[in-house]
Tab-separated table of C-alpha atoms in Angstrom:
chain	number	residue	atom	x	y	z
A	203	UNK	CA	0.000	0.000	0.000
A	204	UNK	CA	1.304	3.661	-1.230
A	205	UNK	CA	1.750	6.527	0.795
A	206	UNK	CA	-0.801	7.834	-1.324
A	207	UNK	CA	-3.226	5.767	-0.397
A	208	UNK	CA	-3.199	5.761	2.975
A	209	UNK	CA	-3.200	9.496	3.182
A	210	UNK	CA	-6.292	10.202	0.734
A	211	UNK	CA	-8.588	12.768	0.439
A	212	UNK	CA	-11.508	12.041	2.624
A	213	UNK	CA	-9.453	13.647	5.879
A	214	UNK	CA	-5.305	14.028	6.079
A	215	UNK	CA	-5.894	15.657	9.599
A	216	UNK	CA	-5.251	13.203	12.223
A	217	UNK	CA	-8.539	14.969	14.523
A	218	UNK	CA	-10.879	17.015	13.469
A	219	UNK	CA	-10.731	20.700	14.308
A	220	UNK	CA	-13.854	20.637	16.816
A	221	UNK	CA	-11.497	17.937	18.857
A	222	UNK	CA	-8.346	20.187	18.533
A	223	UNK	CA	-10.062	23.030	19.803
A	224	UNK	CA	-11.587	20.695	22.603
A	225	UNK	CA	-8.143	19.948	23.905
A	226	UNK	CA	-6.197	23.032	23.900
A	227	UNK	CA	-8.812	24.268	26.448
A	228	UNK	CA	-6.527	25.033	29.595
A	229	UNK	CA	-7.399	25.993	33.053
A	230	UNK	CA	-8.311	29.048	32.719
A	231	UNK	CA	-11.398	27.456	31.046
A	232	UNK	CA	-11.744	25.461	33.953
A	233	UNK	CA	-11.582	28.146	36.412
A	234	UNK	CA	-14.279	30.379	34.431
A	235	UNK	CA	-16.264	27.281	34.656
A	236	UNK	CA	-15.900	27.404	38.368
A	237	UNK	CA	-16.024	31.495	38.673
A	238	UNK	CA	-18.323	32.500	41.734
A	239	UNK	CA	-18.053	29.750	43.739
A	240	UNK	CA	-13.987	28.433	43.711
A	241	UNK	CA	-10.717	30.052	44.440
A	242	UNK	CA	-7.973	29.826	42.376
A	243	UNK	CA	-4.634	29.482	43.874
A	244	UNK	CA	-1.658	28.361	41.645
A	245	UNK	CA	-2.850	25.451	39.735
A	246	UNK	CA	-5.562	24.130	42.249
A	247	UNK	CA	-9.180	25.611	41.903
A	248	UNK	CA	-11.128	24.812	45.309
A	249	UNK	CA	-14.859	25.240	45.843
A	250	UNK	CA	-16.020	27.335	48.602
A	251	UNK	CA	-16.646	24.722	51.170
A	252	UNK	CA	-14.997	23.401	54.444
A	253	UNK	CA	-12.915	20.264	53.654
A	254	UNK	CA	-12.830	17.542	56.288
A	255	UNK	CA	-10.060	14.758	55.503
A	256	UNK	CA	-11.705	11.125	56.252
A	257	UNK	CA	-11.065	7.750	55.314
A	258	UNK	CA	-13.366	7.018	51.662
A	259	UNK	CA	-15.029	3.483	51.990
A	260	UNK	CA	-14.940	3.123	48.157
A	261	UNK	CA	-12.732	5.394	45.316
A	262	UNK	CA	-13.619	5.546	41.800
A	263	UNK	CA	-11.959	6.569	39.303
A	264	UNK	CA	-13.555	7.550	35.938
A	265	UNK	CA	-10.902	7.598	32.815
A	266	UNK	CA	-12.279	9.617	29.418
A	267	UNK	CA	-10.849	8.897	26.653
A	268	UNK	CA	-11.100	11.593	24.754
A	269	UNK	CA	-11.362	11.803	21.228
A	270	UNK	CA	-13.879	8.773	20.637
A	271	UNK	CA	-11.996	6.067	20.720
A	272	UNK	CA	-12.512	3.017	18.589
A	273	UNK	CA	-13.977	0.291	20.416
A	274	UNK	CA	-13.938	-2.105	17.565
A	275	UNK	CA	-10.266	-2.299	17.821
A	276	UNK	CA	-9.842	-2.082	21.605
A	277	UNK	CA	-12.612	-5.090	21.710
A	278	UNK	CA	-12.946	-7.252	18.461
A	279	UNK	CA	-15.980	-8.715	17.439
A	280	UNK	CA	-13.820	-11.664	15.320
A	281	UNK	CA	-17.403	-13.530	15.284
A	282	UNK	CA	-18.753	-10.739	13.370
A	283	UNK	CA	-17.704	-11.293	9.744
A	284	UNK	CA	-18.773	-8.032	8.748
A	285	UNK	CA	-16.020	-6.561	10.778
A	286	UNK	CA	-13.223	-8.090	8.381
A	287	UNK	CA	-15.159	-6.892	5.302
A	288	UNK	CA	-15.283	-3.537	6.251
A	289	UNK	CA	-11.677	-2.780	7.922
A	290	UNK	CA	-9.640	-4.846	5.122
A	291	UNK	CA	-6.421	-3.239	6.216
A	292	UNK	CA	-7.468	-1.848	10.009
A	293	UNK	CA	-8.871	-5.185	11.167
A	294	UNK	CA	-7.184	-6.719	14.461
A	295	UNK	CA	-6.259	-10.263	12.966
A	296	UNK	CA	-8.308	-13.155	15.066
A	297	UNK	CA	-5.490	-15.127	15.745
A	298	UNK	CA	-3.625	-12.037	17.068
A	299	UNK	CA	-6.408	-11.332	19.740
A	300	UNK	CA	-5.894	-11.990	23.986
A	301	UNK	CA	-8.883	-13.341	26.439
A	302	UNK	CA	-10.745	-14.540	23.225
A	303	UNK	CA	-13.683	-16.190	23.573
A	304	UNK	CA	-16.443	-17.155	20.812
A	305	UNK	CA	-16.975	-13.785	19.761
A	306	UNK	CA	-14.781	-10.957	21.140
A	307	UNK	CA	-10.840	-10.475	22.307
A	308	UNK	CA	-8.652	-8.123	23.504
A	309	UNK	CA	-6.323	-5.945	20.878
A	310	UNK	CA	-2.845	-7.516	21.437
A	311	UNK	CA	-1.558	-4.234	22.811
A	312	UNK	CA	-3.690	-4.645	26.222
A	313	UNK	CA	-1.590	-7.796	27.250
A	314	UNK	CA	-0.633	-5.540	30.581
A	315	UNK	CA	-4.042	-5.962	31.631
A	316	UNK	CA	-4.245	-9.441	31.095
A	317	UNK	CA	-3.361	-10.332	34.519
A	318	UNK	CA	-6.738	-8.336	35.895
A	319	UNK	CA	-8.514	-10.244	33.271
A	320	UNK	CA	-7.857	-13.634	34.754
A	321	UNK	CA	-8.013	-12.611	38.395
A	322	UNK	CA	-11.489	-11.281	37.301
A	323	UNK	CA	-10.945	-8.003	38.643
A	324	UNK	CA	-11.269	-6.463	34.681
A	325	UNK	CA	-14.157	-6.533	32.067
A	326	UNK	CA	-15.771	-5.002	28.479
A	327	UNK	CA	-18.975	-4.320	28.122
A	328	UNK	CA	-19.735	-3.547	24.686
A	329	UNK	CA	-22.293	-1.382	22.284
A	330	UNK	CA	-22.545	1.124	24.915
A	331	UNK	CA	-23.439	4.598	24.707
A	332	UNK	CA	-25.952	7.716	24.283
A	333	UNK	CA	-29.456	6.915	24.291
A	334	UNK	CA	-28.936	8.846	20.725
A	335	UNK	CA	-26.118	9.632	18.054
A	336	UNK	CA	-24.247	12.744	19.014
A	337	UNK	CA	-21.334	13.512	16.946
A	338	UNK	CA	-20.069	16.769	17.910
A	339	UNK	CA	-16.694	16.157	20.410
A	340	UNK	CA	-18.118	18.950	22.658
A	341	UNK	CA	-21.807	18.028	22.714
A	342	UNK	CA	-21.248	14.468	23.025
A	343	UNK	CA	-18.606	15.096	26.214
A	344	UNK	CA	-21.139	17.619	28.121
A	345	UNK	CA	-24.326	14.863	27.388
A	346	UNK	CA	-21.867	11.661	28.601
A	347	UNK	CA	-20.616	13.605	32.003
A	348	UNK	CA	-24.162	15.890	32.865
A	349	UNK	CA	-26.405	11.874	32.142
A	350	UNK	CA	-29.639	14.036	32.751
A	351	UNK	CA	-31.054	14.922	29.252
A	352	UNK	CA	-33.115	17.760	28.706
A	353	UNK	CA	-32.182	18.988	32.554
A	354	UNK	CA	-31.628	22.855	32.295
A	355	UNK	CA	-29.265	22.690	35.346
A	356	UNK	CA	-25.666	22.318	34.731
A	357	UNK	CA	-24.499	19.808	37.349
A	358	UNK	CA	-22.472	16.769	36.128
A	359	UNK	CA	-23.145	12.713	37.751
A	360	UNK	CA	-20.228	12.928	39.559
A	361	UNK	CA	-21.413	16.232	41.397
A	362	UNK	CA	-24.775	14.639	42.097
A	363	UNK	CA	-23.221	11.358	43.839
A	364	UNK	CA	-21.118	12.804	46.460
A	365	UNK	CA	-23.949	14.897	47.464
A	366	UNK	CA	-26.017	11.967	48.228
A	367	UNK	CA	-23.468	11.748	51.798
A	368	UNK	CA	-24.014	14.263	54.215
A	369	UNK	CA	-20.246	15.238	53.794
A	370	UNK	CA	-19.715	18.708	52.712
A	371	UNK	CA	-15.409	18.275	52.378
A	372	UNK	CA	-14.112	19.673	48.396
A	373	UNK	CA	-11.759	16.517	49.120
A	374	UNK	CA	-14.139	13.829	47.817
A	375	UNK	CA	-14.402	14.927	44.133
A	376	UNK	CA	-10.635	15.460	42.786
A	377	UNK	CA	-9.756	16.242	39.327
A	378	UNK	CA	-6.275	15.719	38.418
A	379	UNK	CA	-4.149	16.826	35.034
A	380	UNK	CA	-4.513	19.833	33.469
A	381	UNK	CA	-7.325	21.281	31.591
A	382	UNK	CA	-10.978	21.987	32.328
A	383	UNK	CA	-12.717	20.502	35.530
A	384	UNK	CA	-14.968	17.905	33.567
A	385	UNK	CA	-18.711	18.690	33.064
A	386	UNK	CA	-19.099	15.480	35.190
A	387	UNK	CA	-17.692	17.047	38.974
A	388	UNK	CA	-19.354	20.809	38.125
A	389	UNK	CA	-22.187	21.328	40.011
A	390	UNK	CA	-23.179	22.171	43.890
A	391	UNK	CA	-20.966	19.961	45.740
A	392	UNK	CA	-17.222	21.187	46.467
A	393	UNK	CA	-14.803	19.673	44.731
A	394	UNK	CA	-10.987	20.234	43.890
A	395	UNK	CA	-8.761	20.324	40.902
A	396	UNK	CA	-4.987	20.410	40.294
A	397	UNK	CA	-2.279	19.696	37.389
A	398	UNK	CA	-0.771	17.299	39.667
A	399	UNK	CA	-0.765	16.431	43.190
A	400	UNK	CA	2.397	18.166	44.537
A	401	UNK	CA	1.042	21.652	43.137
A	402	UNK	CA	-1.487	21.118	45.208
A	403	UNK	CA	-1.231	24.209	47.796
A	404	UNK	CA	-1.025	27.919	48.655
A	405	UNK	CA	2.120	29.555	46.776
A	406	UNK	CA	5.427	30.129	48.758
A	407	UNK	CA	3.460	27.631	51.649
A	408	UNK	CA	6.915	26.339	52.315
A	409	UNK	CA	8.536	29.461	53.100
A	410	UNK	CA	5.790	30.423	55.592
A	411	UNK	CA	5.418	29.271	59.174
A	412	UNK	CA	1.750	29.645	61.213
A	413	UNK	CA	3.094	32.077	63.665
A	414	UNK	CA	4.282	35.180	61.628
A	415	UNK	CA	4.906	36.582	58.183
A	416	UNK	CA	2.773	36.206	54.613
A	417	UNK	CA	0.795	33.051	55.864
A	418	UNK	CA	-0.438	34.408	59.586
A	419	UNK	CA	-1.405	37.400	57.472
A	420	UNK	CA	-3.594	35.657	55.059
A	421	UNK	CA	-5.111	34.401	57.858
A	422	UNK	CA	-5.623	37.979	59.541
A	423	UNK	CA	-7.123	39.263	56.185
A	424	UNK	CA	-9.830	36.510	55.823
A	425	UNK	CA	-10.463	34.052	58.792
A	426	UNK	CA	-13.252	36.705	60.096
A	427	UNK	CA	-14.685	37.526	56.668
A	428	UNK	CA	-18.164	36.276	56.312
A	429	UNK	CA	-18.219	36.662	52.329
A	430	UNK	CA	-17.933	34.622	49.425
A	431	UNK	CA	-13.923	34.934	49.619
A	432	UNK	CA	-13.276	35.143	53.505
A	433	UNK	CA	-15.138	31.221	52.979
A	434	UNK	CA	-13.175	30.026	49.866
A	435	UNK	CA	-10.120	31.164	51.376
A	436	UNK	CA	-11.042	29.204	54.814
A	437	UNK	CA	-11.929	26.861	52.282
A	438	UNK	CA	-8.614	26.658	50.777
A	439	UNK	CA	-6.596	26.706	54.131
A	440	UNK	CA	-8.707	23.654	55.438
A	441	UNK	CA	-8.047	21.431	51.813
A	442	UNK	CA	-4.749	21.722	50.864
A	443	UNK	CA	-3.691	20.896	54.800
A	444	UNK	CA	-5.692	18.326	54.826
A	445	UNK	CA	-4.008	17.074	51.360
A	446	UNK	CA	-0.710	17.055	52.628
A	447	UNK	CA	-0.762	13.211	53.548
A	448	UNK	CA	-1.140	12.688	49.242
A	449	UNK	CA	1.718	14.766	49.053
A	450	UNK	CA	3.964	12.825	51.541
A	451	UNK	CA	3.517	9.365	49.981
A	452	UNK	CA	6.063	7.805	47.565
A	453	UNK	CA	5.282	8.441	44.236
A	454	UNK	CA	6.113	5.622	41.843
A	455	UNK	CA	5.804	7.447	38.919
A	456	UNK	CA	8.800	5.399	37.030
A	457	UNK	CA	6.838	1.735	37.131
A	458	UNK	CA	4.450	3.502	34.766
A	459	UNK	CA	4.687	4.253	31.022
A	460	UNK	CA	6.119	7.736	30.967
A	461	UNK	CA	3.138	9.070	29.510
A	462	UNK	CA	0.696	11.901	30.295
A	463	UNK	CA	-1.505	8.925	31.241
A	464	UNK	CA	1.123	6.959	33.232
A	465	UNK	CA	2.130	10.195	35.332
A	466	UNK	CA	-1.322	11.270	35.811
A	467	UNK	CA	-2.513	7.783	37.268
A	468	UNK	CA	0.738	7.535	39.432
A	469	UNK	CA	-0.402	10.710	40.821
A	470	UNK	CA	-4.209	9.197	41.740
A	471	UNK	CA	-2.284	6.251	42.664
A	472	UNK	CA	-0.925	8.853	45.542
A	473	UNK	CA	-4.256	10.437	46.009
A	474	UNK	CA	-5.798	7.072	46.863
A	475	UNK	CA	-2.640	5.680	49.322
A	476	UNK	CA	-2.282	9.324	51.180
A	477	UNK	CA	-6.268	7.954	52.379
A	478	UNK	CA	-7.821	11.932	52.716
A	479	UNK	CA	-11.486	10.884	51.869
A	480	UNK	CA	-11.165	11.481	48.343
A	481	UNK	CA	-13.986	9.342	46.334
A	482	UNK	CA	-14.084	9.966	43.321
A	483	UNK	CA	-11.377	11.237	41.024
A	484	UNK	CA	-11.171	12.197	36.604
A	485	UNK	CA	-8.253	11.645	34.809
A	486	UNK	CA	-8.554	11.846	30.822
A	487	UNK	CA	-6.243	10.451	27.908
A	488	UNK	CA	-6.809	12.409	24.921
A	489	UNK	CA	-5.712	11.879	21.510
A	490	UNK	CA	-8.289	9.083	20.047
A	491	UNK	CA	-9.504	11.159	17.350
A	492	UNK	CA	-7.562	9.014	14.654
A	493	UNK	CA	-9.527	10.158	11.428
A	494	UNK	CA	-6.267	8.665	9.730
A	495	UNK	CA	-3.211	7.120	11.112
A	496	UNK	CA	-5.338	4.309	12.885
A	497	UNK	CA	-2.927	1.814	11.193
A	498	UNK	CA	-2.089	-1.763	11.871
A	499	UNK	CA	-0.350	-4.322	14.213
A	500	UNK	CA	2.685	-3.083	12.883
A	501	UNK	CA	2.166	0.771	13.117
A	502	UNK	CA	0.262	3.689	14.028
A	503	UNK	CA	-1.639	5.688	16.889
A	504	UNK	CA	-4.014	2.576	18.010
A	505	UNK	CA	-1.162	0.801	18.676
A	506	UNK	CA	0.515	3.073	21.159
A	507	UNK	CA	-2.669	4.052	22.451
A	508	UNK	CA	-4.235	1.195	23.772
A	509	UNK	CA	-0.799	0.096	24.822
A	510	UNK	CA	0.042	3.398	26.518
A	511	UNK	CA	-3.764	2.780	28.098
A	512	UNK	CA	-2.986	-0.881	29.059
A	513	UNK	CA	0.277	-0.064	31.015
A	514	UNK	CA	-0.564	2.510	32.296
A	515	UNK	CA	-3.908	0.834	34.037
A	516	UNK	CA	-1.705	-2.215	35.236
A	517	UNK	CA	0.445	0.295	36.954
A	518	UNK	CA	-1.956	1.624	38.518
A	519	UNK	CA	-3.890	-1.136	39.794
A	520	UNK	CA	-0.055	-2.687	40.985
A	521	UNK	CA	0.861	0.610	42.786
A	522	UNK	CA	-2.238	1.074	45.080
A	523	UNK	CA	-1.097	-1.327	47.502
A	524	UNK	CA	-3.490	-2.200	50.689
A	525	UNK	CA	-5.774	0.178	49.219
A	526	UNK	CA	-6.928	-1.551	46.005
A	527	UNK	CA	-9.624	-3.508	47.495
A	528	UNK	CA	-11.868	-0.050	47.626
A	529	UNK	CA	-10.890	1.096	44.054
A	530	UNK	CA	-12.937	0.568	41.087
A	531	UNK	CA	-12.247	2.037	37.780
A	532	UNK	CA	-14.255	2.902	34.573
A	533	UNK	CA	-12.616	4.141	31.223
A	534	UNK	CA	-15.277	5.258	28.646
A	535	UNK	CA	-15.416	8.028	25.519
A	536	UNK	CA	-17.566	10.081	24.277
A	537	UNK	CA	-18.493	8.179	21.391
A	538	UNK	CA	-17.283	5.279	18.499
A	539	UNK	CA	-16.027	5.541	15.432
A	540	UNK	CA	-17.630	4.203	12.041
A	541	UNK	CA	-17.723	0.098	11.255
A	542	UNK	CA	-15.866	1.059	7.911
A	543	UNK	CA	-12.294	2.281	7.717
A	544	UNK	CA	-11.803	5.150	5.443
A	545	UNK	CA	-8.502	5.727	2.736
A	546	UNK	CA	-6.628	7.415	5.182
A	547	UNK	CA	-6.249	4.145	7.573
A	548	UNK	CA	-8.643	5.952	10.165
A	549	UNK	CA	-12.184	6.011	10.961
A	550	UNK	CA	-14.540	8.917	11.193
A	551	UNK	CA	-16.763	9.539	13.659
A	552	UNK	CA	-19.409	7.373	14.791
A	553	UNK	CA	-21.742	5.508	18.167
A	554	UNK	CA	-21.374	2.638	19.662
A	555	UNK	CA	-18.391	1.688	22.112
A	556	UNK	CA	-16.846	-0.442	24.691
A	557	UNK	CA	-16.599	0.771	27.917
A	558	UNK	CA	-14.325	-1.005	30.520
A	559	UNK	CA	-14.727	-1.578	34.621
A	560	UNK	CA	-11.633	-2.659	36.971
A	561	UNK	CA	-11.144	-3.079	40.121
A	562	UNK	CA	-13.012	-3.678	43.409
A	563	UNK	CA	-16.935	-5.493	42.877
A	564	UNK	CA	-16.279	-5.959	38.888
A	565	UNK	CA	-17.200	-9.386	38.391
A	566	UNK	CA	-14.601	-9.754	35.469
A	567	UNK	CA	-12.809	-12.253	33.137
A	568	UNK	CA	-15.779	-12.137	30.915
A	569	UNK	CA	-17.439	-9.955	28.066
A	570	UNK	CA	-20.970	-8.063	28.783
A	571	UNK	CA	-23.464	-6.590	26.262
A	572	UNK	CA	-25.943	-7.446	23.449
A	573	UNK	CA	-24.582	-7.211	20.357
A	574	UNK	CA	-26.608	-5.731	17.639
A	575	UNK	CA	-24.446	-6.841	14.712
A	576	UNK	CA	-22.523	-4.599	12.085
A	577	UNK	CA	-23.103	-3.144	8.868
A	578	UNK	CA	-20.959	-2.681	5.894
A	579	UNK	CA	-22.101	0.093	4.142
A	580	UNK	CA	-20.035	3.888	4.394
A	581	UNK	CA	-22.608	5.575	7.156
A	582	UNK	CA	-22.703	2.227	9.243
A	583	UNK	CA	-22.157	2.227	13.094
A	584	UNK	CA	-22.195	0.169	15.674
A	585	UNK	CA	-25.652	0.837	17.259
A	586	UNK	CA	-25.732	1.123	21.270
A	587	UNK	CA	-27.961	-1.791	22.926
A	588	UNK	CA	-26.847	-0.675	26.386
A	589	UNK	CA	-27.090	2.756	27.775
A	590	UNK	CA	-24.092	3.986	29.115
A	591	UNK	CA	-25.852	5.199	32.725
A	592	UNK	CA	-26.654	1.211	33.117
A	593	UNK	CA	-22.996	0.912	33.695
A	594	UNK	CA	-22.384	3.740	35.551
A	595	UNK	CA	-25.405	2.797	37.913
A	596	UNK	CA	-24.316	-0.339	38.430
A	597	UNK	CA	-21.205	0.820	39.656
A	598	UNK	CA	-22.800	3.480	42.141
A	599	UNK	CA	-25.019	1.182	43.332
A	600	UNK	CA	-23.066	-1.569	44.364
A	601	UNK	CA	-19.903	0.739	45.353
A	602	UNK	CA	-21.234	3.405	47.281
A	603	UNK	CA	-24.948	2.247	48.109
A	604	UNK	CA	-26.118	5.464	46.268
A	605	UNK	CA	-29.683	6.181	44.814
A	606	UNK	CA	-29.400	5.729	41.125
A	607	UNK	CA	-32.068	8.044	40.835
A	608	UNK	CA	-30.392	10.494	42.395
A	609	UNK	CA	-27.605	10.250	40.420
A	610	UNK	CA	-29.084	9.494	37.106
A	611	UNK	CA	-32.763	11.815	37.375
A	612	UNK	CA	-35.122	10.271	35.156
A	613	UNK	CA	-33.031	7.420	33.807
A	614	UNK	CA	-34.647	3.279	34.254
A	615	UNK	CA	-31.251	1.196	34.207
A	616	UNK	CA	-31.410	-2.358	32.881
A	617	UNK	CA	-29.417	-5.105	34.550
A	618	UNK	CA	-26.116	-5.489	32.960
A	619	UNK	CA	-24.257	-8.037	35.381
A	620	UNK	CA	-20.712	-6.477	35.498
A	621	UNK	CA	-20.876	-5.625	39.118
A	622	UNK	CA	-20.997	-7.977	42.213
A	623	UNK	CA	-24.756	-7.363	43.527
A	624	UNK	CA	-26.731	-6.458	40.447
């Protein structure tokens, strides 16, 4: 195959330009987002709302993959014949593909994960998504993290489950990485975001001491101020001391793939072992928008990818230590990408995906999902059987005990299986 084939005319961009724009949104984005009810202090942005550092029964972390990622590679269908039809050079070959049973396997790249598989502590569930096709990056990301459609209030699922407790601490909703606090943790509930976990803190903190100088006077400015500030600054005092176990555990940063993605989950790795009550925490991986440059076995952005996504998981999962028992992750996108492959060796956008759950109550090892069966025609997708907010409910329910209808207003889950207890 030519150069000139696989760069052809339908799209020699390797995103589209609504996805670029998506992810050069920085934290000043975030903080707008946040404006009137946050302080910003160096890179952390903390709601205004008393923090109180306790032990979290159950942590879960929710990974976006952002950029739609293609869940036809990740998971195969090699059952499906229409799959090999319509990818003839993008197609995962069957006999390439780990944890394979009759129908699906894992891409070859996710062999780190392979040991969660077989302890049953890691499974797909696939042809999940919207309730409806929604191709727009931005539109499809605010539908996925607010789950309430048609709700005029902007407050994301996240947001809504930590305010079913009675705790009130901007601890147990953490963002961590740069970029815009995700739709899913905006709403009424306090929560915290930082680039990474040691910038977590008040500016020159070190070079301060509680009895004199720049920090006593902070304190003399707004400990008796009743307002808006004198709170988020309280606010702000109260959360980043209570932070400072995270900040004095080891951080194991070099046992991961020195990615974005590896760094970024060695830091939650630290958020989760420092034990400060922190519940629920986002992390994202962008860069799936492969529109071309998919490629093969042999090249391209799938492959380092899912393998970036694969070590970086079993890294994770190895480096939480007494604490794994009470972690359960979920990686997810915002959408699919199209059944056929296009002359660029990419895919455009499209619906259906695979979402994937690890960790404590997953009852793993196995495959979950109906599957609807593919098309091969140019507009074909894979069509969503499962509603995305099943998953997600099944997760709050049997991790935190949490009304599902007051995480998910409006929404009637059906019974998917992947979690111990539903």
């Amino acid at each position: 195959m030519t150069d000139t084939t696989r760069m052809g005319p339908i799209d020699a961009q390797p995103c589209c330009a609504e996805f670029a724009a998506v992810s050069r949104r920085g934290l000043f984005a975030g903080a707008l987002a946040l404006a009137g009810t946050s302080t910003v202090i160096g890179t952390a942005v903390i709601t205004a709302s008393p923090a109180r550092a306790a032990s979290a029964d159950s942590v879960l972390v929710v990974l976006s993959l952002r950029g739609a990622a293609d869940g036809l590679s990740l998971v195969v269908p090699h059952a499906d014949p229409v799959y090999y039809e319509a990818r003839p050079h993008l197609a995962v070959p069957a006999s390439a593909l780990l944890a394979k049973d009759g129908f699906f396997g894992l891409h070859p790249q996710l062999a780190p994960l392979l040991p969660l598989w077989n302890a049953g502590k890691l499974a797909a569930v696939h042809a999940t998504g919207l309730p409806a096709p929604n191709r727009s990056h931005f539109a499809a990301m605010e539908e996925v993290e607010d789950a309430n459609p048609g709700s005029t209030t902007r407050q994301g699922w996240l947001n809504r489950l930590i305010g079913t407790d009675a705790s009130t601490s901007s601890l147990q909703g953490f963002n961590l990485g740069p970029g815009v606090v995700p739709t899913s943790l905006y709403g009424e509930q306090p929560v915290m975001s930082s680039g990474d976990v040691d910038s977590v803190g008040i500016p020159g903190d070190d070079e301060w001491d509680t009895t004199g100088g720049r920090k006593a006077s902070l304190h003399t400015l707004w400990d008796g101020n009743t307002g808006p500030l004198g709170r988020g600054m309280r606010s702000t005092f109260a959360a980043t001391a209570d932070f400072s176990p995270v900040q004095q555990t080891a951080d194991h940063a070099a046992t991961y793939p020195g990615s974005d993605l590896g760094r970024a989950l060695a830091g939650v790795a630290r958020v989760v072992r420092g034990d400060v009550g922190v519940e629920v925490v986002t992390v994202d991986q962008g860069d799936w928008d492969m529109h071309s440059d998919l490629g093969t076995l042999e090249w391209g952005r799938m492959l380092n990818n899912a393998g970036d996504l694969a070590g970086s998981i079993a890294a994770f999962f190895d480096d939480l230590g007494d604490q794994a028992g009470k972690v359960t992750l979920v990686a997810l996108s915002e959408f699919g990408r199209r059944v056929v492959e296009n002359d660029n060796y990419g895919l455009d956008h499209g619906y259906g995906n695979v979402m994937f759950v690890a960790g404590a109550g997953v009852k793993g090892g196995q495959y979950y999902g109906s599957w609807p069966g593919l098309s091969n025609d140019l507009d074909a997708d894979l069509m969503v059987t499962t509603d995305y907010r099943s998953v997600l409910a099944e997760i709050v329910a049997s991790r935190f005990g949490a009304s599902t209808a007051a995480v998910f207003p409006g929404f009637q889950r059906e019974s998917v299986g992947v979690m111990f207890g539903q």
